[in-house]
PDB file of C-alpha atoms in Angstrom:
ATOM      1  CA  MET Z   1       0.000   0.000   0.000  1.00 40.00           C
ATOM      2  CA  HIS Z   2       1.272   3.454  -0.903  1.00 43.00           C
ATOM      3  CA  PRO Z   3       1.904   5.434   2.289  1.00 43.00           C
ATOM      4  CA  HIS Z   4      -0.528   8.104   1.214  1.00 44.00           C
ATOM      5  CA  ARG Z   5      -3.128   6.150  -0.731  1.00 44.00           C
ATOM      6  CA  SER Z   6      -6.542   5.577   0.751  1.00 42.00           C
ATOM      7  CA  SER Z   7      -9.075   3.011  -0.372  1.00 41.00           C
ATOM      8  CA  THR Z   8     -11.867   5.243   0.957  1.00 41.00           C
ATOM      9  CA  ALA Z   9     -14.569   6.060  -1.601  1.00 43.00           C
ATOM     10  CA  LEU Z  10     -17.805   7.928  -1.070  1.00 45.00           C
ATOM     11  CA  THR Z  11     -20.723   8.127  -3.477  1.00 40.00           C
ATOM     12  CA  PRO Z  12     -21.677  11.769  -3.866  1.00 39.00           C
ATOM     13  CA  PRO Z  13     -25.178  12.975  -4.647  1.00 36.00           C
ATOM     14  CA  MET Z  14     -25.939  14.023  -8.219  1.00 37.00           C
ATOM     15  CA  SER Z  15     -25.352  17.748  -7.750  1.00 46.00           C
ATOM     16  CA  GLY Z  16     -24.091  20.341  -5.301  1.00 66.00           C
ATOM     17  CA  THR Z  17     -21.758  17.893  -3.603  1.00 94.00           C
ATOM     18  CA  ILE Z  18     -20.114  18.937  -0.353  1.00 97.00           C
ATOM     19  CA  LEU Z  19     -16.633  17.458  -0.044  1.00 98.00           C
ATOM     20  CA  ASN Z  20     -17.046  16.299   3.533  1.00 98.00           C
ATOM     21  CA  GLY Z  21     -13.514  16.109   4.897  1.00 98.00           C
ATOM     22  CA  LYS Z  22     -14.767  15.334   8.377  1.00 98.00           C
ATOM     23  CA  ALA Z  23     -16.517  12.169   7.200  1.00 98.00           C
ATOM     24  CA  VAL Z  24     -13.588  11.032   5.042  1.00 98.00           C
ATOM     25  CA  ALA Z  25     -11.151  11.676   7.906  1.00 98.00           C
ATOM     26  CA  GLN Z  26     -13.291   9.578  10.250  1.00 98.00           C
ATOM     27  CA  THR Z  27     -13.170   6.696   7.784  1.00 98.00           C
ATOM     28  CA  LEU Z  28      -9.397   7.052   7.496  1.00 98.00           C
ATOM     29  CA  GLU Z  29      -9.087   7.037  11.282  1.00 98.00           C
ATOM     30  CA  VAL Z  30     -10.955   3.739  11.475  1.00 98.00           C
ATOM     31  CA  GLU Z  31      -8.563   2.255   8.909  1.00 98.00           C
ATOM     32  CA  LEU Z  32      -5.541   3.638  10.772  1.00 98.00           C
ATOM     33  CA  ALA Z  33      -6.778   2.284  14.114  1.00 98.00           C
ATOM     34  CA  GLN Z  34      -6.994  -1.164  12.538  1.00 98.00           C
ATOM     35  CA  GLN Z  35      -3.479  -0.807  11.111  1.00 97.00           C
ATOM     36  CA  VAL Z  36      -2.062   0.335  14.460  1.00 98.00           C
ATOM     37  CA  ALA Z  37      -3.693  -2.595  16.268  1.00 98.00           C
ATOM     38  CA  SER Z  38      -2.228  -4.982  13.697  1.00 97.00           C
ATOM     39  CA  LEU Z  39       1.227  -3.405  13.985  1.00 97.00           C
ATOM     40  CA  ARG Z  40       1.089  -3.602  17.782  1.00 97.00           C
ATOM     41  CA  ALA Z  41       0.204  -7.298  17.582  1.00 97.00           C
ATOM     42  CA  GLN Z  42       3.023  -7.859  15.093  1.00 96.00           C
ATOM     43  CA  THR Z  43       5.789  -5.872  16.818  1.00 97.00           C
ATOM     44  CA  GLY Z  44       4.674  -5.301  20.391  1.00 97.00           C
ATOM     45  CA  LYS Z  45       5.147  -1.566  19.790  1.00 97.00           C
ATOM     46  CA  SER Z  46       2.964   1.426  18.963  1.00 97.00           C
ATOM     47  CA  PRO Z  47       3.663   4.430  16.732  1.00 98.00           C
ATOM     48  CA  GLY Z  48       4.582   7.563  18.673  1.00 98.00           C
ATOM     49  CA  LEU Z  49       4.126  11.235  17.806  1.00 98.00           C
ATOM     50  CA  ALA Z  50       5.860  14.106  19.598  1.00 98.00           C
ATOM     51  CA  VAL Z  51       4.316  17.542  19.181  1.00 96.00           C
ATOM     52  CA  ILE Z  52       6.528  20.433  20.276  1.00 97.00           C
ATOM     53  CA  ARG Z  53       4.754  23.658  21.196  1.00 96.00           C
ATOM     54  CA  VAL Z  54       6.688  26.746  22.268  1.00 97.00           C
ATOM     55  CA  GLY Z  55       4.842  29.546  24.053  1.00 95.00           C
ATOM     56  CA  ASP Z  56       1.160  30.103  24.704  1.00 92.00           C
ATOM     57  CA  ASP Z  57      -0.404  30.946  21.339  1.00 89.00           C
ATOM     58  CA  PRO Z  58      -4.098  30.061  21.932  1.00 88.00           C
ATOM     59  CA  ALA Z  59      -4.715  28.804  18.390  1.00 86.00           C
ATOM     60  CA  SER Z  60      -1.664  26.534  18.630  1.00 89.00           C
ATOM     61  CA  ALA Z  61      -2.955  25.139  21.907  1.00 90.00           C
ATOM     62  CA  VAL Z  62      -6.271  24.239  20.239  1.00 90.00           C
ATOM     63  CA  TYR Z  63      -4.543  22.619  17.263  1.00 90.00           C
ATOM     64  CA  VAL Z  64      -2.172  20.598  19.435  1.00 93.00           C
ATOM     65  CA  ARG Z  65      -5.005  19.363  21.632  1.00 93.00           C
ATOM     66  CA  ALA Z  66      -6.940  18.232  18.546  1.00 93.00           C
ATOM     67  CA  LYS Z  67      -3.900  16.340  17.258  1.00 95.00           C
ATOM     68  CA  GLU Z  68      -3.333  14.632  20.612  1.00 95.00           C
ATOM     69  CA  GLN Z  69      -6.992  13.604  20.790  1.00 96.00           C
ATOM     70  CA  ALA Z  70      -6.771  12.199  17.264  1.00 97.00           C
ATOM     71  CA  CYS Z  71      -3.710  10.170  18.271  1.00 98.00           C
ATOM     72  CA  GLY Z  72      -5.700   8.707  21.125  1.00 97.00           C
ATOM     73  CA  ARG Z  73      -8.516   7.658  18.801  1.00 97.00           C
ATOM     74  CA  VAL Z  74      -6.250   5.539  16.590  1.00 98.00           C
ATOM     75  CA  GLY Z  75      -3.847   4.191  19.229  1.00 98.00           C
ATOM     76  CA  ILE Z  76      -0.806   6.393  18.513  1.00 98.00           C
ATOM     77  CA  GLN Z  77       1.223   7.341  21.578  1.00 98.00           C
ATOM     78  CA  SER Z  78       1.318  11.093  22.054  1.00 97.00           C
ATOM     79  CA  PHE Z  79       4.397  12.736  23.552  1.00 95.00           C
ATOM     80  CA  GLY Z  80       3.414  16.334  24.261  1.00 89.00           C
ATOM     81  CA  CYS Z  81       6.257  18.799  24.724  1.00 94.00           C
ATOM     82  CA  HIS Z  82       5.192  22.297  25.801  1.00 95.00           C
ATOM     83  CA  LEU Z  83       8.097  24.703  26.273  1.00 96.00           C
ATOM     84  CA  PRO Z  84       8.037  28.287  27.616  1.00 96.00           C
ATOM     85  CA  LYS Z  85       7.955  31.158  25.121  1.00 95.00           C
ATOM     86  CA  ASP Z  86      11.467  32.322  26.127  1.00 96.00           C
ATOM     87  CA  THR Z  87      13.024  28.949  25.211  1.00 97.00           C
ATOM     88  CA  SER Z  88      16.380  29.435  23.492  1.00 96.00           C
ATOM     89  CA  ALA Z  89      17.299  27.972  20.118  1.00 96.00           C
ATOM     90  CA  ALA Z  90      19.999  25.864  21.790  1.00 97.00           C
ATOM     91  CA  ASP Z  91      17.504  24.342  24.241  1.00 97.00           C
ATOM     92  CA  LEU Z  92      15.036  23.589  21.472  1.00 97.00           C
ATOM     93  CA  VAL Z  93      17.748  21.983  19.344  1.00 97.00           C
ATOM     94  CA  THR Z  94      18.679  19.796  22.329  1.00 97.00           C
ATOM     95  CA  LYS Z  95      15.038  18.730  22.633  1.00 98.00           C
ATOM     96  CA  ILE Z  96      14.717  17.949  18.920  1.00 98.00           C
ATOM     97  CA  ASP Z  97      17.967  15.959  18.972  1.00 98.00           C
ATOM     98  CA  ALA Z  98      16.690  13.901  21.915  1.00 98.00           C
ATOM     99  CA  LEU Z  99      13.436  13.138  20.084  1.00 98.00           C
ATOM    100  CA  ASN Z 100      15.385  12.205  16.949  1.00 98.00           C
ATOM    101  CA  GLN Z 101      17.184   9.568  19.040  1.00 98.00           C
ATOM    102  CA  ASP Z 102      14.112   8.374  20.965  1.00 98.00           C
ATOM    103  CA  GLU Z 103      13.038   4.984  19.595  1.00 97.00           C
ATOM    104  CA  GLN Z 104       9.505   5.445  20.953  1.00 97.00           C
ATOM    105  CA  VAL Z 105       9.027   8.569  18.817  1.00 98.00           C
ATOM    106  CA  HIS Z 106       8.392   7.987  15.109  1.00 98.00           C
ATOM    107  CA  GLY Z 107       7.033  11.398  14.200  1.00 98.00           C
ATOM    108  CA  ILE Z 108       8.094  14.887  15.305  1.00 98.00           C
ATOM    109  CA  LEU Z 109       5.930  17.940  14.714  1.00 96.00           C
ATOM    110  CA  LEU Z 110       7.091  21.464  15.501  1.00 96.00           C
ATOM    111  CA  GLN Z 111       3.918  23.511  15.947  1.00 94.00           C
ATOM    112  CA  LEU Z 112       4.094  26.853  14.156  1.00 91.00           C
ATOM    113  CA  PRO Z 113       4.256  29.801  14.614  1.00 91.00           C
ATOM    114  CA  LEU Z 114       7.296  30.006  16.860  1.00 95.00           C
ATOM    115  CA  PRO Z 115       8.274  32.940  19.096  1.00 95.00           C
ATOM    116  CA  PRO Z 116      10.346  35.565  17.247  1.00 94.00           C
ATOM    117  CA  GLN Z 117      13.721  34.612  18.796  1.00 93.00           C
ATOM    118  CA  LEU Z 118      13.598  31.179  17.100  1.00 96.00           C
ATOM    119  CA  ASP Z 119      14.596  30.462  13.488  1.00 96.00           C
ATOM    120  CA  GLU Z 120      11.775  28.325  12.147  1.00 93.00           C
ATOM    121  CA  ARG Z 121      13.673  27.074   9.103  1.00 94.00           C
ATOM    122  CA  ALA Z 122      16.825  25.984  10.958  1.00 96.00           C
ATOM    123  CA  LEU Z 123      14.758  24.128  13.552  1.00 97.00           C
ATOM    124  CA  LEU Z 124      12.618  22.344  10.948  1.00 95.00           C
ATOM    125  CA  TYR Z 125      15.829  21.268   9.202  1.00 96.00           C
ATOM    126  CA  ARG Z 126      17.062  19.791  12.502  1.00 97.00           C
ATOM    127  CA  ILE Z 127      14.278  17.203  12.573  1.00 98.00           C
ATOM    128  CA  ASP Z 128      15.238  13.750  11.282  1.00 98.00           C
ATOM    129  CA  PRO Z 129      13.752  13.644   7.735  1.00 97.00           C
ATOM    130  CA  ASN Z 130      12.313  10.203   8.432  1.00 97.00           C
ATOM    131  CA  LYS Z 131      10.479  11.574  11.493  1.00 98.00           C
ATOM    132  CA  ASP Z 132       9.389  14.775   9.746  1.00 98.00           C
ATOM    133  CA  VAL Z 133       5.653  14.057   9.693  1.00 97.00           C
ATOM    134  CA  ASP Z 134       4.933  17.601   8.453  1.00 95.00           C
ATOM    135  CA  GLY Z 135       6.871  16.833   5.263  1.00 96.00           C
ATOM    136  CA  LEU Z 136       8.732  20.165   5.357  1.00 93.00           C
ATOM    137  CA  HIS Z 137      12.358  19.009   5.499  1.00 95.00           C
ATOM    138  CA  PRO Z 138      14.253  19.696   2.240  1.00 95.00           C
ATOM    139  CA  GLU Z 139      14.952  15.980   1.876  1.00 97.00           C
ATOM    140  CA  ASN Z 140      11.240  15.169   1.922  1.00 97.00           C
ATOM    141  CA  LEU Z 141      10.418  18.042  -0.419  1.00 96.00           C
ATOM    142  CA  GLY Z 142      13.127  16.703  -2.730  1.00 97.00           C
ATOM    143  CA  ARG Z 143      11.577  13.231  -2.634  1.00 97.00           C
ATOM    144  CA  LEU Z 144       8.238  14.765  -3.558  1.00 97.00           C
ATOM    145  CA  LEU Z 145       9.827  16.660  -6.445  1.00 97.00           C
ATOM    146  CA  ARG Z 146      11.424  13.458  -7.730  1.00 96.00           C
ATOM    147  CA  GLY Z 147       8.268  11.384  -7.256  1.00 95.00           C
ATOM    148  CA  GLU Z 148       9.910   9.136  -4.661  1.00 95.00           C
ATOM    149  CA  PRO Z 149       8.246   7.619  -1.579  1.00 93.00           C
ATOM    150  CA  GLY Z 150       8.513   9.660   1.589  1.00 95.00           C
ATOM    151  CA  LEU Z 151       6.716  11.832   4.095  1.00 97.00           C
ATOM    152  CA  GLN Z 152       4.531  14.416   2.388  1.00 97.00           C
ATOM    153  CA  SER Z 153       3.070  17.663   3.688  1.00 97.00           C
ATOM    154  CA  CYS Z 154      -0.200  16.955   5.475  1.00 97.00           C
ATOM    155  CA  THR Z 155      -2.524  19.635   4.098  1.00 97.00           C
ATOM    156  CA  PRO Z 156      -1.828  19.158   0.382  1.00 98.00           C
ATOM    157  CA  ARG Z 157      -1.800  15.376   0.827  1.00 98.00           C
ATOM    158  CA  GLY Z 158      -5.139  15.714   2.603  1.00 98.00           C
ATOM    159  CA  VAL Z 159      -6.533  17.651  -0.365  1.00 98.00           C
ATOM    160  CA  MET Z 160      -5.427  14.878  -2.723  1.00 98.00           C
ATOM    161  CA  GLU Z 161      -6.951  12.173  -0.529  1.00 98.00           C
ATOM    162  CA  LEU Z 162     -10.225  14.084  -0.347  1.00 98.00           C
ATOM    163  CA  LEU Z 163     -10.391  14.332  -4.146  1.00 98.00           C
ATOM    164  CA  THR Z 164      -9.584  10.605  -4.366  1.00 98.00           C
ATOM    165  CA  ALA Z 165     -12.313   9.737  -1.867  1.00 98.00           C
ATOM    166  CA  TYR Z 166     -14.918  11.383  -4.099  1.00 98.00           C
ATOM    167  CA  ASP Z 167     -13.503   9.801  -7.276  1.00 98.00           C
ATOM    168  CA  ILE Z 168     -12.755  13.185  -8.832  1.00 98.00           C
ATOM    169  CA  PRO Z 169     -10.663  12.680 -11.970  1.00 97.00           C
ATOM    170  CA  LEU Z 170      -7.525  14.771 -12.326  1.00 98.00           C
ATOM    171  CA  ALA Z 171      -5.671  13.350 -15.328  1.00 98.00           C
ATOM    172  CA  GLY Z 172      -5.699  15.823 -18.188  1.00 98.00           C
ATOM    173  CA  ARG Z 173      -7.792  18.372 -16.315  1.00 98.00           C
ATOM    174  CA  SER Z 174      -6.872  21.978 -15.600  1.00 98.00           C
ATOM    175  CA  ALA Z 175      -5.984  22.525 -11.937  1.00 98.00           C
ATOM    176  CA  VAL Z 176      -5.374  26.039 -10.625  1.00 98.00           C
ATOM    177  CA  VAL Z 177      -3.772  26.508  -7.217  1.00 98.00           C
ATOM    178  CA  ILE Z 178      -4.006  30.027  -5.795  1.00 98.00           C
ATOM    179  CA  GLY Z 179      -1.178  30.356  -3.289  1.00 98.00           C
ATOM    180  CA  ARG Z 180       2.508  29.413  -3.512  1.00 97.00           C
ATOM    181  CA  SER Z 181       3.499  28.678   0.077  1.00 95.00           C
ATOM    182  CA  ILE Z 182       5.897  25.872   0.924  1.00 94.00           C
ATOM    183  CA  LEU Z 183       3.179  24.550   3.276  1.00 94.00           C
ATOM    184  CA  VAL Z 184       0.454  24.111   0.665  1.00 97.00           C
ATOM    185  CA  GLY Z 185       0.707  25.712  -2.776  1.00 98.00           C
ATOM    186  CA  LYS Z 186       4.064  24.422  -4.007  1.00 98.00           C
ATOM    187  CA  PRO Z 187       3.793  20.813  -2.760  1.00 98.00           C
ATOM    188  CA  LEU Z 188       0.168  20.615  -3.898  1.00 98.00           C
ATOM    189  CA  GLY Z 189       1.199  21.708  -7.381  1.00 98.00           C
ATOM    190  CA  LEU Z 190       3.686  18.820  -7.493  1.00 98.00           C
ATOM    191  CA  MET Z 191       1.095  16.321  -6.262  1.00 98.00           C
ATOM    192  CA  LEU Z 192      -1.401  17.460  -8.901  1.00 98.00           C
ATOM    193  CA  LEU Z 193       1.291  17.137 -11.586  1.00 98.00           C
ATOM    194  CA  ALA Z 194       1.985  13.603 -10.379  1.00 97.00           C
ATOM    195  CA  ALA Z 195      -1.750  12.897 -10.853  1.00 98.00           C
ATOM    196  CA  ASN Z 196      -1.376  14.097 -14.474  1.00 98.00           C
ATOM    197  CA  ALA Z 197      -3.300  17.342 -14.066  1.00 98.00           C
ATOM    198  CA  THR Z 198      -2.269  20.429 -16.023  1.00 98.00           C
ATOM    199  CA  VAL Z 199      -1.248  22.767 -13.219  1.00 98.00           C
ATOM    200  CA  THR Z 200      -1.207  26.549 -12.897  1.00 98.00           C
ATOM    201  CA  ILE Z 201       0.012  28.167  -9.678  1.00 98.00           C
ATOM    202  CA  ALA Z 202      -1.285  31.703  -9.230  1.00 98.00           C
ATOM    203  CA  HIS Z 203      -0.556  34.151  -6.419  1.00 94.00           C
ATOM    204  CA  SER Z 204      -0.840  37.747  -5.204  1.00 88.00           C
ATOM    205  CA  ARG Z 205       1.277  39.077  -8.089  1.00 94.00           C
ATOM    206  CA  SER Z 206      -0.661  37.233 -10.784  1.00 96.00           C
ATOM    207  CA  GLN Z 207      -2.392  39.467 -13.294  1.00 97.00           C
ATOM    208  CA  ASN Z 208      -6.012  38.722 -14.215  1.00 96.00           C
ATOM    209  CA  LEU Z 209      -6.441  36.331 -11.284  1.00 97.00           C
ATOM    210  CA  GLY Z 210     -10.159  35.992 -11.958  1.00 97.00           C
ATOM    211  CA  ALA Z 211      -9.553  34.904 -15.541  1.00 98.00           C
ATOM    212  CA  ILE Z 212      -6.909  32.384 -14.469  1.00 98.00           C
ATOM    213  CA  ALA Z 213      -9.204  30.925 -11.825  1.00 98.00           C
ATOM    214  CA  ALA Z 214     -12.132  30.705 -14.240  1.00 98.00           C
ATOM    215  CA  GLN Z 215     -10.163  28.317 -16.471  1.00 98.00           C
ATOM    216  CA  ALA Z 216      -9.889  25.710 -13.716  1.00 98.00           C
ATOM    217  CA  ASP Z 217     -11.655  22.375 -13.721  1.00 98.00           C
ATOM    218  CA  VAL Z 218     -10.263  22.038 -10.201  1.00 98.00           C
ATOM    219  CA  LEU Z 219      -9.720  25.284  -8.280  1.00 98.00           C
ATOM    220  CA  ILE Z 220      -7.817  25.258  -4.981  1.00 98.00           C
ATOM    221  CA  ALA Z 221      -7.579  28.398  -2.860  1.00 98.00           C
ATOM    222  CA  ALA Z 222      -4.781  28.600  -0.269  1.00 97.00           C
ATOM    223  CA  VAL Z 223      -3.939  32.253   0.295  1.00 96.00           C
ATOM    224  CA  GLY Z 224      -5.448  33.241   3.658  1.00 93.00           C
ATOM    225  CA  ARG Z 225      -7.704  36.005   2.323  1.00 95.00           C
ATOM    226  CA  PRO Z 226     -11.340  35.672   3.384  1.00 95.00           C
ATOM    227  CA  LYS Z 227     -13.878  35.210   0.582  1.00 94.00           C
ATOM    228  CA  LEU Z 228     -11.328  36.053  -2.117  1.00 96.00           C
ATOM    229  CA  ILE Z 229     -12.867  33.600  -4.585  1.00 97.00           C
ATOM    230  CA  THR Z 230     -16.213  34.842  -5.850  1.00 97.00           C
ATOM    231  CA  ALA Z 231     -18.735  33.178  -8.152  1.00 96.00           C
ATOM    232  CA  ASP Z 232     -17.519  34.999 -11.272  1.00 97.00           C
ATOM    233  CA  MET Z 233     -14.055  33.454 -10.774  1.00 98.00           C
ATOM    234  CA  VAL Z 234     -15.380  29.886 -10.904  1.00 97.00           C
ATOM    235  CA  LYS Z 235     -16.004  27.863 -14.047  1.00 97.00           C
ATOM    236  CA  PRO Z 236     -19.478  26.278 -13.983  1.00 96.00           C
ATOM    237  CA  GLN Z 237     -19.285  22.749 -12.533  1.00 97.00           C
ATOM    238  CA  ALA Z 238     -15.705  23.201 -11.350  1.00 98.00           C
ATOM    239  CA  VAL Z 239     -14.433  21.412  -8.247  1.00 98.00           C
ATOM    240  CA  VAL Z 240     -13.564  24.013  -5.591  1.00 98.00           C
ATOM    241  CA  VAL Z 241     -11.287  23.216  -2.640  1.00 98.00           C
ATOM    242  CA  ASP Z 242     -10.917  25.840   0.081  1.00 98.00           C
ATOM    243  CA  VAL Z 243      -7.765  25.527   2.199  1.00 97.00           C
ATOM    244  CA  GLY Z 244      -8.161  28.919   3.881  1.00 95.00           C
ATOM    245  CA  ILE Z 245      -9.172  29.410   7.512  1.00 90.00           C
ATOM    246  CA  ASN Z 246      -9.844  33.052   8.369  1.00 89.00           C
ATOM    247  CA  ARG Z 247     -11.651  34.906  11.129  1.00 86.00           C
ATOM    248  CA  TYR Z 248     -14.283  37.142   9.554  1.00 83.00           C
ATOM    249  CA  PRO Z 249     -16.147  39.930  11.392  1.00 85.00           C
ATOM    250  CA  ARG Z 250     -19.913  39.535  11.786  1.00 84.00           C
ATOM    251  CA  PRO Z 251     -22.491  42.308  12.196  1.00 88.00           C
ATOM    252  CA  ASP Z 252     -22.882  41.411  15.895  1.00 90.00           C
ATOM    253  CA  GLY Z 253     -19.200  42.208  16.496  1.00 85.00           C
ATOM    254  CA  LYS Z 254     -18.138  38.580  16.837  1.00 87.00           C
ATOM    255  CA  THR Z 255     -16.177  36.606  14.248  1.00 83.00           C
ATOM    256  CA  SER Z 256     -16.894  33.547  12.150  1.00 87.00           C
ATOM    257  CA  LEU Z 257     -14.504  31.063  10.578  1.00 88.00           C
ATOM    258  CA  VAL Z 258     -14.578  31.418   6.815  1.00 92.00           C
ATOM    259  CA  GLY Z 259     -12.372  30.221   4.013  1.00 95.00           C
ATOM    260  CA  ASP Z 260     -10.783  31.872   1.006  1.00 97.00           C
ATOM    261  CA  VAL Z 261     -13.934  31.072  -0.992  1.00 97.00           C
ATOM    262  CA  ASP Z 262     -17.255  32.904  -0.745  1.00 96.00           C
ATOM    263  CA  PHE Z 263     -19.039  29.630  -0.040  1.00 95.00           C
ATOM    264  CA  GLU Z 264     -22.633  30.823  -0.333  1.00 93.00           C
ATOM    265  CA  ALA Z 265     -22.016  32.466  -3.705  1.00 94.00           C
ATOM    266  CA  VAL Z 266     -19.784  29.771  -5.188  1.00 96.00           C
ATOM    267  CA  ALA Z 267     -21.601  26.615  -4.024  1.00 95.00           C
ATOM    268  CA  PRO Z 268     -24.412  26.911  -6.626  1.00 94.00           C
ATOM    269  CA  VAL Z 269     -21.822  27.216  -9.423  1.00 95.00           C
ATOM    270  CA  ALA Z 270     -19.459  24.396  -8.401  1.00 97.00           C
ATOM    271  CA  SER Z 271     -19.991  20.676  -8.887  1.00 97.00           C
ATOM    272  CA  HIS Z 272     -18.120  19.967  -5.633  1.00 98.00           C
ATOM    273  CA  ILE Z 273     -16.984  22.288  -2.858  1.00 97.00           C
ATOM    274  CA  THR Z 274     -15.345  21.974   0.559  1.00 97.00           C
ATOM    275  CA  PRO Z 275     -16.921  23.655   3.588  1.00 96.00           C
ATOM    276  CA  VAL Z 276     -14.981  25.668   6.178  1.00 95.00           C
ATOM    277  CA  PRO Z 277     -14.745  24.265   8.762  1.00 94.00           C
ATOM    278  CA  GLY Z 278     -15.148  20.529   8.100  1.00 96.00           C
ATOM    279  CA  GLY Z 279     -13.412  20.280   4.733  1.00 97.00           C
ATOM    280  CA  VAL Z 280      -9.623  20.271   4.445  1.00 97.00           C
ATOM    281  CA  GLY Z 281      -8.880  20.751   8.169  1.00 95.00           C
ATOM    282  CA  PRO Z 282      -9.854  17.247   9.351  1.00 96.00           C
ATOM    283  CA  MET Z 283      -7.963  15.757   6.404  1.00 98.00           C
ATOM    284  CA  THR Z 284      -4.788  17.532   7.503  1.00 97.00           C
ATOM    285  CA  VAL Z 285      -4.968  15.855  10.916  1.00 97.00           C
ATOM    286  CA  ALA Z 286      -5.763  12.476   9.342  1.00 98.00           C
ATOM    287  CA  MET Z 287      -2.663  12.751   7.144  1.00 98.00           C
ATOM    288  CA  LEU Z 288      -0.536  13.610  10.188  1.00 97.00           C
ATOM    289  CA  LEU Z 289      -1.664  10.339  11.761  1.00 98.00           C
ATOM    290  CA  HIS Z 290      -1.086   8.527   8.487  1.00 98.00           C
ATOM    291  CA  ASN Z 291       2.446   9.915   8.230  1.00 98.00           C
ATOM    292  CA  THR Z 292       3.207   8.817  11.785  1.00 98.00           C
ATOM    293  CA  VAL Z 293       2.122   5.258  10.979  1.00 98.00           C
ATOM    294  CA  TRP Z 294       4.167   5.338   7.746  1.00 97.00           C
ATOM    295  CA  SER Z 295       7.211   6.484   9.723  1.00 98.00           C
ATOM    296  CA  PHE Z 296       6.664   3.663  12.235  1.00 98.00           C
ATOM    297  CA  ARG Z 297       6.634   1.150   9.380  1.00 97.00           C
ATOM    298  CA  TYR Z 298       9.809   2.724   7.997  1.00 96.00           C
ATOM    299  CA  HIS Z 299      11.683   2.527  11.292  1.00 96.00           C
ATOM    300  CA  GLU Z 300      10.513  -1.050  11.883  1.00 96.00           C
ATOM    301  CA  GLY Z 301      11.564  -2.155   8.384  1.00 95.00           C
ATOM    302  CA  LEU Z 302       7.982  -2.980   7.444  1.00 94.00           C
ATOM    303  CA  LEU Z 303       7.591  -0.902   4.278  1.00 86.00           C
ATOM    304  CA  GLU Z 304       7.130  -2.786   1.044  1.00 71.00           C
ATOM    305  CA  THR Z 305       9.789  -1.910  -1.539  1.00 45.00           C
ATOM    306  CA  GLY Z 306       8.802   1.188  -3.496  1.00 41.00           C
ATOM    307  CA  LYS Z 307       5.783   1.957  -1.270  1.00 41.00           C
TER     308      LYS Z 307
END
């Protein structure tokens, strides 16, 4: 089995399909729980994930808690590591090095953002590439570029798994990714190319963004700008995937979570669309768990050749 390939398939209704990442992620979790139980019976060991959080960013605390709860649901050991916000780079490097050597830990995740005194890139590079369950180490990005097996970035891999789950064809189709970050846009472009899509990556400097977007059979927004994608930017019956998570002011003074897509306006135009929340977010967590299990197989010598 390919480390990132799911056998999950859902039958969508005839029109106006919501790409329900929450439901697909739940199915993946059931599969992963079965795999973990089988691996434990086979080896007497369980996969382990260490999540490092530095400081007290409230959003990070929520995300880390969700990841730890997900680990618990599938039987992955969770090694939480919460460090004070004034932690030095040297102390954090010492911690990462210890986790790299810890045989109980198969995946290491450095929760971003980090406090300003810490160099995010240098610290991500310090993580053992074969424990880099975020798929951000240059070695893993290089494997992705070359089409080789390895740990792949969770959010773009989650997008691909969601499209697979709904049997959305990609070969020969026009895919437009809006956003060029190393977290989502760039790796997702490579994954879509590997699926034989014709890929355009657009961004804040792109001219005629609306016209570029309107050419897409599959349109993926990952820029962090609320409701950027409007109905006139979407080709009728296109597949629309919204990676954005933004806080948007409401008339009552509170905020709502919205994506980069104006969901209410675009949903009637699209053939398939992800909601926010409940679309890509749960898939990201599911792929983190999947990567941790893949890494466990790697370290235990249980990967099939070329998988």
